[in-house]
XYZ file of C-alpha atoms in Angstrom:
471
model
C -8.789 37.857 3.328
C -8.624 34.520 4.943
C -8.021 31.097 3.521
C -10.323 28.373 2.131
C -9.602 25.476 4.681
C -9.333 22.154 3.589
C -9.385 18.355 5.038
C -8.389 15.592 3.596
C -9.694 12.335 4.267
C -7.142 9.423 3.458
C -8.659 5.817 2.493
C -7.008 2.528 1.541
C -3.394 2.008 1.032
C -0.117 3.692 2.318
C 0.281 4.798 -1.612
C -2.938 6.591 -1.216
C -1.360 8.400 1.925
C 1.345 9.564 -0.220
C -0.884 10.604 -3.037
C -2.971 12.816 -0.494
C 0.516 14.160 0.991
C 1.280 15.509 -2.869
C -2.126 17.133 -3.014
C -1.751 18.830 0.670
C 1.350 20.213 -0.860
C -0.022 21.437 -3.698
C -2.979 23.077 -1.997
C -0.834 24.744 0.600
C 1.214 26.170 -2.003
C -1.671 27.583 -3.539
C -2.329 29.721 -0.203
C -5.333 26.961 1.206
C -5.329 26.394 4.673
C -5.046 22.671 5.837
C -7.090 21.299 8.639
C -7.178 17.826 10.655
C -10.825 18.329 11.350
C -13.805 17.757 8.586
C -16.042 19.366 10.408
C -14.233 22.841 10.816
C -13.510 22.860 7.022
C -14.545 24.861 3.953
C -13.962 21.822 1.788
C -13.748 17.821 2.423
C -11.639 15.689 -0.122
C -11.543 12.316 0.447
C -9.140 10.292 -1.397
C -10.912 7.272 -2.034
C -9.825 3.802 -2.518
C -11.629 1.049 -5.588
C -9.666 -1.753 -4.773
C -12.346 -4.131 -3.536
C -16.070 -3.960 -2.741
C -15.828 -3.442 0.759
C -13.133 -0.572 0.184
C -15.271 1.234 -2.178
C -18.206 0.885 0.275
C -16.213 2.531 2.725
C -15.223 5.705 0.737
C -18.986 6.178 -0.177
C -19.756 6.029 3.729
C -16.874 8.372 4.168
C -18.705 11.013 1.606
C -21.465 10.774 2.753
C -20.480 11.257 6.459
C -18.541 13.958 5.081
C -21.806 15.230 3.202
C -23.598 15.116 6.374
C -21.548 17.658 7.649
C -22.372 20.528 5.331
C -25.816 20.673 7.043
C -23.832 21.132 10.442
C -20.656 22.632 10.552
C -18.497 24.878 7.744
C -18.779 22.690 5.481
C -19.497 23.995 1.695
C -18.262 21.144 -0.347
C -16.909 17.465 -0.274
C -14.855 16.691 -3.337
C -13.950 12.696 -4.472
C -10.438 12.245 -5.675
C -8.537 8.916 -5.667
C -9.082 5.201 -6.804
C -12.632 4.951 -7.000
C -13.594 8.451 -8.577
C -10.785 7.897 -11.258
C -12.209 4.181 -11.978
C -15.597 5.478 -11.947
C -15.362 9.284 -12.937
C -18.720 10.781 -14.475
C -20.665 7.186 -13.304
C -19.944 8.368 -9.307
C -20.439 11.578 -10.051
C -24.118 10.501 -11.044
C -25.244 7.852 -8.399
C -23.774 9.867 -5.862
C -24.942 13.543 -5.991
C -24.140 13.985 -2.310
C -20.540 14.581 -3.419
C -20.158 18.199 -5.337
C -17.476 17.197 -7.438
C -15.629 13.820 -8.654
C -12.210 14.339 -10.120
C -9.705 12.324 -11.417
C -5.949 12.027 -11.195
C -5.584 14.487 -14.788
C -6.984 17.472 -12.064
C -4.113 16.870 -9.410
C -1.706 19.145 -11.380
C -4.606 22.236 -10.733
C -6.253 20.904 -7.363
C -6.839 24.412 -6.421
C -8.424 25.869 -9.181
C -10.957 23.006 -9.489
C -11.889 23.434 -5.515
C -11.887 27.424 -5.933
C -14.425 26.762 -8.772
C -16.427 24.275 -7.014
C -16.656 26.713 -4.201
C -17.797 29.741 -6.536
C -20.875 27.417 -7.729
C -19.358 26.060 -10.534
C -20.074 23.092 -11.850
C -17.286 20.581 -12.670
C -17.852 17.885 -15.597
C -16.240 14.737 -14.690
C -14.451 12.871 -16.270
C -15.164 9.389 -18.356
C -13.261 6.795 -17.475
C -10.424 5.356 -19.751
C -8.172 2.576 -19.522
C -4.923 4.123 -18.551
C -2.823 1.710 -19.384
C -3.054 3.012 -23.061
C -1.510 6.441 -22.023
C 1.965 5.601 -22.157
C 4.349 3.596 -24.484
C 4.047 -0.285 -24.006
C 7.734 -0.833 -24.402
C 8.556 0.015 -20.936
C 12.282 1.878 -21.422
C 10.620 3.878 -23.992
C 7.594 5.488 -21.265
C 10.116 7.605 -18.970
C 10.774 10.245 -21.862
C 7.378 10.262 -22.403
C 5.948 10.655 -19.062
C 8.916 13.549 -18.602
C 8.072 15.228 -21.488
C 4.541 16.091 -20.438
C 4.823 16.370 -16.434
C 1.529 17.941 -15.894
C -0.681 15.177 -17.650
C 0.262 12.072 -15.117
C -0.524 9.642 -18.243
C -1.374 6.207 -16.481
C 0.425 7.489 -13.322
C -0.977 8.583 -9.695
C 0.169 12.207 -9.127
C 3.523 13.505 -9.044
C 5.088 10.130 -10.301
C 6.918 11.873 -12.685
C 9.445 15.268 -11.533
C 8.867 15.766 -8.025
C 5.745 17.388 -6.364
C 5.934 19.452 -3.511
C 4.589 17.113 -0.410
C 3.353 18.173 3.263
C 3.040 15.977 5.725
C -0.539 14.889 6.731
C 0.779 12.756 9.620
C 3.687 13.573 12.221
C 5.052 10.201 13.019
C 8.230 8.769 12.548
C 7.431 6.542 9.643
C 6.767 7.699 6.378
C 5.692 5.803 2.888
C 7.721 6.829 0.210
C 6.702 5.897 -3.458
C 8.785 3.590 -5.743
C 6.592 3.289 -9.058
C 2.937 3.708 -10.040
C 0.827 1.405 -11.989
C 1.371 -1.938 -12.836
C 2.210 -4.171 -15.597
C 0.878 -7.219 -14.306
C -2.532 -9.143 -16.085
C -3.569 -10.884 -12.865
C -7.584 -11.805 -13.876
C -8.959 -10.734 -10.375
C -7.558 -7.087 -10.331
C -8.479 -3.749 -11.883
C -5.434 -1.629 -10.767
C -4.028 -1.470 -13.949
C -6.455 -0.070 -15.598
C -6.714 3.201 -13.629
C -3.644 3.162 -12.090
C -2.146 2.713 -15.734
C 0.920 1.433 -17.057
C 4.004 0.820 -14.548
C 6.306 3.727 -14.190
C 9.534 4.075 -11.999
C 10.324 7.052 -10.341
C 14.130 8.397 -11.122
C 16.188 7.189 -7.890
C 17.154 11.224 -7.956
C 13.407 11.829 -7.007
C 12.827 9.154 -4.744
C 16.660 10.210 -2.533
C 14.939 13.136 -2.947
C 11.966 12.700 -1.359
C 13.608 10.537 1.383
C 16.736 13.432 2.450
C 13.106 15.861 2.757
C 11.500 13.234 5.086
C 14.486 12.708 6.954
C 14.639 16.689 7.499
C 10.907 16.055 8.476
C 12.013 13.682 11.583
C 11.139 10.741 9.863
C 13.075 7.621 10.990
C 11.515 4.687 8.766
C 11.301 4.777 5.190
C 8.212 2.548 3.857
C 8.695 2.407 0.214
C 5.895 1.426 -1.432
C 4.009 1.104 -5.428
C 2.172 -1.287 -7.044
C 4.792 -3.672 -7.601
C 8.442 -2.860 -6.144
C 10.392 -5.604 -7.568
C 9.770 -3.829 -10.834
C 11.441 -0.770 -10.053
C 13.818 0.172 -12.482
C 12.846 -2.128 -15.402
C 11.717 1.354 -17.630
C 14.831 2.779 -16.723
C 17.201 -0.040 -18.312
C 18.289 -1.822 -15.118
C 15.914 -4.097 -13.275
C 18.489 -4.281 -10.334
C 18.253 -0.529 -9.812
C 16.321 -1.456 -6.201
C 19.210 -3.578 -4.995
C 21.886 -0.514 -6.149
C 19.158 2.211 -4.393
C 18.444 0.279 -1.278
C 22.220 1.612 0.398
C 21.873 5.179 -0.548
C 18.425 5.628 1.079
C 19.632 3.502 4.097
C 22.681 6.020 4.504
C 20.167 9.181 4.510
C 21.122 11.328 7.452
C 18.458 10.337 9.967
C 16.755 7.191 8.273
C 17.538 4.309 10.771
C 15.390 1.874 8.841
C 13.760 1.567 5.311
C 11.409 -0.943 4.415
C 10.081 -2.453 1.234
C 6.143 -3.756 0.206
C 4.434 -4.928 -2.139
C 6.954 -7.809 -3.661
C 6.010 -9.842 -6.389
C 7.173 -13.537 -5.291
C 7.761 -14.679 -8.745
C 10.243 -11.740 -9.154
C 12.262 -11.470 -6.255
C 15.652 -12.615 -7.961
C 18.354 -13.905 -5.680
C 20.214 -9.859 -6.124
C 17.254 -8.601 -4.330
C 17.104 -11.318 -1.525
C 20.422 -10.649 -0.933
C 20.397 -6.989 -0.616
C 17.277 -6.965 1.471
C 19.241 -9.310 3.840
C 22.563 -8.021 4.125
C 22.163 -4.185 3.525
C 22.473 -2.049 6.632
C 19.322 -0.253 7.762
C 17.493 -2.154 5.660
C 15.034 -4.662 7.754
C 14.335 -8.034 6.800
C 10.796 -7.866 6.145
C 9.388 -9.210 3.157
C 6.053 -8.656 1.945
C 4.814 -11.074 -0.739
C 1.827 -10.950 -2.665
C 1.384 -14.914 -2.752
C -2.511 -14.685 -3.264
C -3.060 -18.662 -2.691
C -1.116 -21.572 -3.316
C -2.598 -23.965 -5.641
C -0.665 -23.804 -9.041
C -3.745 -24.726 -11.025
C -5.733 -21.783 -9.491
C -2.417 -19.555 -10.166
C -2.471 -19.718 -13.402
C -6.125 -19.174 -13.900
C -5.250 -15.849 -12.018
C -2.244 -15.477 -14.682
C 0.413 -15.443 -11.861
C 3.008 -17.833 -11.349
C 4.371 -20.358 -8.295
C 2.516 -22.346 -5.812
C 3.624 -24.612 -2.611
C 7.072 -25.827 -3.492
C 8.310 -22.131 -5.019
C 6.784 -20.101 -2.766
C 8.160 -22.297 0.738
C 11.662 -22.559 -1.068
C 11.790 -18.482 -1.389
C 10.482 -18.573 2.211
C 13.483 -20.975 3.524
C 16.020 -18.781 1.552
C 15.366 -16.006 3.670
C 15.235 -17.580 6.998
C 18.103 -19.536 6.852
C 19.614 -16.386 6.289
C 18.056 -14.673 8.774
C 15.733 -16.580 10.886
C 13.665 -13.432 12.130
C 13.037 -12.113 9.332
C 9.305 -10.542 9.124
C 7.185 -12.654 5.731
C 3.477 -11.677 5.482
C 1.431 -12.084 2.869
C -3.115 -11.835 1.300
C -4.536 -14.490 -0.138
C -7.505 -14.887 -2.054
C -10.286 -17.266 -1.419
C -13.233 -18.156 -3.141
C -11.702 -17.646 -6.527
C -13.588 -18.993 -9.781
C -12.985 -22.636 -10.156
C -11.278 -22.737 -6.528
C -12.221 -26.490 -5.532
C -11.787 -27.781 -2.237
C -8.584 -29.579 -3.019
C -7.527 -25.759 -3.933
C -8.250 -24.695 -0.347
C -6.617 -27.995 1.473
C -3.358 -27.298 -0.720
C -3.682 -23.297 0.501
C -4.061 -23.879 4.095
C -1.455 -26.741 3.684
C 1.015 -23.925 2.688
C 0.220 -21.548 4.846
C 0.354 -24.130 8.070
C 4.166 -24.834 6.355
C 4.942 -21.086 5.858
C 4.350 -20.091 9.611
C 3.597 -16.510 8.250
C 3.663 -13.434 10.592
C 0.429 -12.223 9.215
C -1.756 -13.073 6.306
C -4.508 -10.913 5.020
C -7.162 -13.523 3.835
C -10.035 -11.623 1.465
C -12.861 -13.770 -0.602
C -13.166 -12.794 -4.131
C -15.391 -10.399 -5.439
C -16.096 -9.707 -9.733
C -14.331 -6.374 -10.201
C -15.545 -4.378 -13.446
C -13.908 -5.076 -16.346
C -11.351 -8.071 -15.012
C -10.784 -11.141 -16.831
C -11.992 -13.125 -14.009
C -15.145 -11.420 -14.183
C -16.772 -13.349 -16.868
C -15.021 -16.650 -15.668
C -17.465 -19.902 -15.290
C -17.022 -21.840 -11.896
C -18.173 -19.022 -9.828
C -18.614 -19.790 -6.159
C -22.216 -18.468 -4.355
C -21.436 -16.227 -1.768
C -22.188 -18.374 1.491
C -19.459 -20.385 -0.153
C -17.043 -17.632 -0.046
C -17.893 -16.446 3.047
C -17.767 -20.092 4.511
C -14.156 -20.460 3.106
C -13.264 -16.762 4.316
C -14.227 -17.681 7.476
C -12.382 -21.559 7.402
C -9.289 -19.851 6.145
C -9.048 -16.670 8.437
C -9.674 -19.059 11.499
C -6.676 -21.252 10.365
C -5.033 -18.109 10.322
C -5.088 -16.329 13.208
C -4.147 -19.433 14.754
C -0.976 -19.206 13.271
C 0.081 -16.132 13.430
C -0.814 -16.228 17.144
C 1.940 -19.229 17.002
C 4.532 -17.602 15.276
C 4.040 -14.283 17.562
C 4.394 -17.197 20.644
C 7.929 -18.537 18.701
C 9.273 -14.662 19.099
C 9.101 -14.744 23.119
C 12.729 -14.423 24.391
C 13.842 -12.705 20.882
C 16.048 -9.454 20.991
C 13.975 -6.886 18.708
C 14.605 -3.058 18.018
C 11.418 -1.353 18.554
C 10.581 2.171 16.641
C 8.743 3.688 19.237
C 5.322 5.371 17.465
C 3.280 6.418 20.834
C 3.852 6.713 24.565
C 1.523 6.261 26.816
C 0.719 8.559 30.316
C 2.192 5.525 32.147
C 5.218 5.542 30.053
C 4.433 2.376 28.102
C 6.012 3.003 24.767
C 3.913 1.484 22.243
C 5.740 0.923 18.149
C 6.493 -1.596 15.941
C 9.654 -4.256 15.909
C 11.611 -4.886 12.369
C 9.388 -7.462 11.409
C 6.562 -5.459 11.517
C 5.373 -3.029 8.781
C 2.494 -0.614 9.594
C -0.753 -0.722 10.801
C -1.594 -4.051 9.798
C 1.340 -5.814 11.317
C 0.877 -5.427 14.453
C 2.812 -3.946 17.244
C 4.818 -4.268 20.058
C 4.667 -2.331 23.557
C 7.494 -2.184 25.922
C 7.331 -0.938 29.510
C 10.008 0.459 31.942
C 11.760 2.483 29.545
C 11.768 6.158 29.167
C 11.783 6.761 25.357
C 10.422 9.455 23.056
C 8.177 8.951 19.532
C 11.300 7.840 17.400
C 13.495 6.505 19.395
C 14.877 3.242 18.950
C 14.219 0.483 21.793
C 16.449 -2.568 22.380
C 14.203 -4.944 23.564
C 13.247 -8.419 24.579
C 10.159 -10.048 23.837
C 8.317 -11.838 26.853
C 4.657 -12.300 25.375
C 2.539 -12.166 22.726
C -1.285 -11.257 22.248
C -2.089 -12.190 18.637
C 0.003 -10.554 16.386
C 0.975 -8.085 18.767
C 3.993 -8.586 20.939
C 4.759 -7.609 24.471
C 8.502 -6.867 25.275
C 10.925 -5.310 27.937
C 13.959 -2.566 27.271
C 17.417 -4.297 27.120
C 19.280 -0.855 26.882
C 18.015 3.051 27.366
C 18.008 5.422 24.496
């Protein structure tokens, strides 16, 4: 009897890749086969992502391409999981018929019995959305035992955040994201996470060394750890340094030459973390800080914390340590009440901060935010306009700081190589796929290796380099 086949479609964040990891785990172990191809499989899940309105839009086009294909290939049913059919649950489920099924994280724990079912002709109810946050303890120390005690209801967690899951790897390269936390404890106005992502939750260091001796074993070389907020990590486990004291036993994993950490929260990264993210072995200076804008004012009516003079302080702290070290950052434009003195003081930071990339995204209502029902909302040619002022402003910059890089010695994880032996990866100040990347040529490497190299050019973001030593 053969298998029921089974591709899964991977949208938004690097979390979201590990998420759809767990599940390919847990359907393999339940005898399904996996495929890379939609078209040549039984079922289609797509994990989809709800962050913003343009990332929802996507995962509906990605259903309903997916849709398309049952009237063409083998096709038999496309399945939401993810963001967006948690946030949304019974709602999608409704407005978007082309999917057969919308399930939330609660099915995760039985992924195979709910696509066996939808396969027989069942029909699946799905579910109503709830605020997650209310699933676990508020007191954060007192949410592990409870979270523990019931491991196959993820209350306010993404799958598996609790005891280990079994995880396959979707994607053969030699960097991996490996999961810190879930949820978030944050009450910034403009964002929704919380509320289907629930509460913040640490994952025991023994799960996450764990997870990182298996991807070693795997061939990954670069550990990208990564959660909704990583300079929380430990705080529900009754030491809020716990990062700085697990940061040297994932670095000395046999086979990790580099680990990496996202998602910082500026107004939380104490001097113990700086420190260890500097001066810890294997561990690259690359700091990613959700800064959002700049203006204090407009901070606080996002209920976050800093502006200018905090934010370029933390940002001199770390170069003077190390003066290469990788800072990128998103920022938010177009935010109720933003006036244009808001905008001068955020592109007066951001021409100071000489970032090595900055996402720039205008601000969109979210369901059930604070912001939401702010007054001072800006029309949407005003948004776009700023979007536009902002991202231009931008890309000049990073394009600068790529040109300040040209005669720098950088160790380059080599991701592709190409049929002319141009090796093609990504230097330490670099995270992936939004980072950009650097290519080297005259070297013979292999996908992994590490490449001494020095940097003679820049294209954008992107850098241009040549070997200083042979692996």
């Amino acid at each position: 009897m053969s298998r029921h086949s089974v591709a899964i479609v991977t949208l938004g964040c690097s979390r979201n890749e590990v998420d759809s990891e767990e599940l390919a785990g847990r359907l393999d172990a339940d005898g399904f086969e996996l495929v890379d191809d939609p078209a040549s499989a039984e079922t289609v899940l797509v994990n989809t992502c709800g962050f913003v309105e343009q990332a929802k839009k996507d995962s509906v086009d990605s259903l309903l391409a997916a849709a398309d294909l049952k009237a063409t290939g083998a096709t038999k049913a496309v399945v939401a999981v993810g963001c967006m059919a948690e946030r949304y649950g019974v709602e999608l489920a409704s407005e978007l018929p082309e999917a057969d099924a919308v399930l939330g994280f609660d099915d995760y724990a039985a992924i195979g019995e709910r696509l066996r079912g939808i396969l027989g002709g069942g029909a699946h109810v799905s579910h109503v959305p709830r605020d997650r946050r209310k699933l676990l303890p508020v007191t954060p120390i007192e949410r592990q035992a409870a979270a523990y005690a019931a491991p196959d209801l993820p209350a306010g967690m993404s799958p598996a955040s609790g005891p280990r899951a079994v995880r396959r790897r979707l994607d053969g390269g030699p960097m991996a994201p490996l999961k810190l936390a879930s949820g978030c404890d944050r009450a910034c106005t403009f964002c929704a996470i919380p509320m289907f992502r629930g509460s913040f939750l640490s994952r025991r260091p023994s799960d996450v060394l764990a997870d990182a001796r298996w991807l070693a074993g795997q061939g990954v070389r670069e550990l990208f750890l990564v959660s909704e907020n990583s300079t929380s990590y430990g705080k529900d486990l009754g030491d809020l340094r716990l990062l700085e004291t697990l940061l040297p036993e994932l670095a000395a994993v046999d086979g990790i030459e580099r680990v990496r950490v996202s998602y910082l929260q500026p107004a939380e990264m104490r001097p113990t973390l700086v420190e260890a993210m500097l001066s810890t072995p294997g561990v690259v200076a690359y700091f990613d800080l959700s800064f959002q804008h700049a203006s204090t004012p407009l901070l606080r009516r996002m209920k976050r914390f800093g502006g200018t003079s905090s934010f370029l302080e933390l940002i001199q702290t770390v170069r003077d340590r190390v003066p290469s070290a990788g800072i990128r950052s998103n920022v938010i434009v177009g935010f109720p009440g933003e006036t244009e003195d808001d905008v001068a003081e955020l592109e007066s930071f951001l021409t100071q901060a000489r970032l090595d990339v900055v996402g720039v995204f205008g601000y969109s209502d979210e369901d059930g935010t604070e912001a939401a029902s702010f007054d001072g909302k800006l029309d949407a040619d005003e948004i776009s306009e700023r979007v536009e002022r902002v991202s231009d402003l931008v890309e000049e910059l990073v394009a600068q700081r790529a040109e300040d890089r040209v005669g720098e010695t950088v160790s380059v994880l080599v991701e592709s190589v190409g049929p002319d032996g141009v090796v093609e990866g990504r230097a330490a100040h670099q995270g992936p796929e939004v980072d950009g990347t650097t290519t080297v040529s005259g070297v013979r490497a292999a996908v992994g290796d590490l490449v001494t190299a020095t940097v003679t050019g820049s294209d954008g973001a992107d850098l241009v380099a040549v070997p200083l030593d042979v692996p």
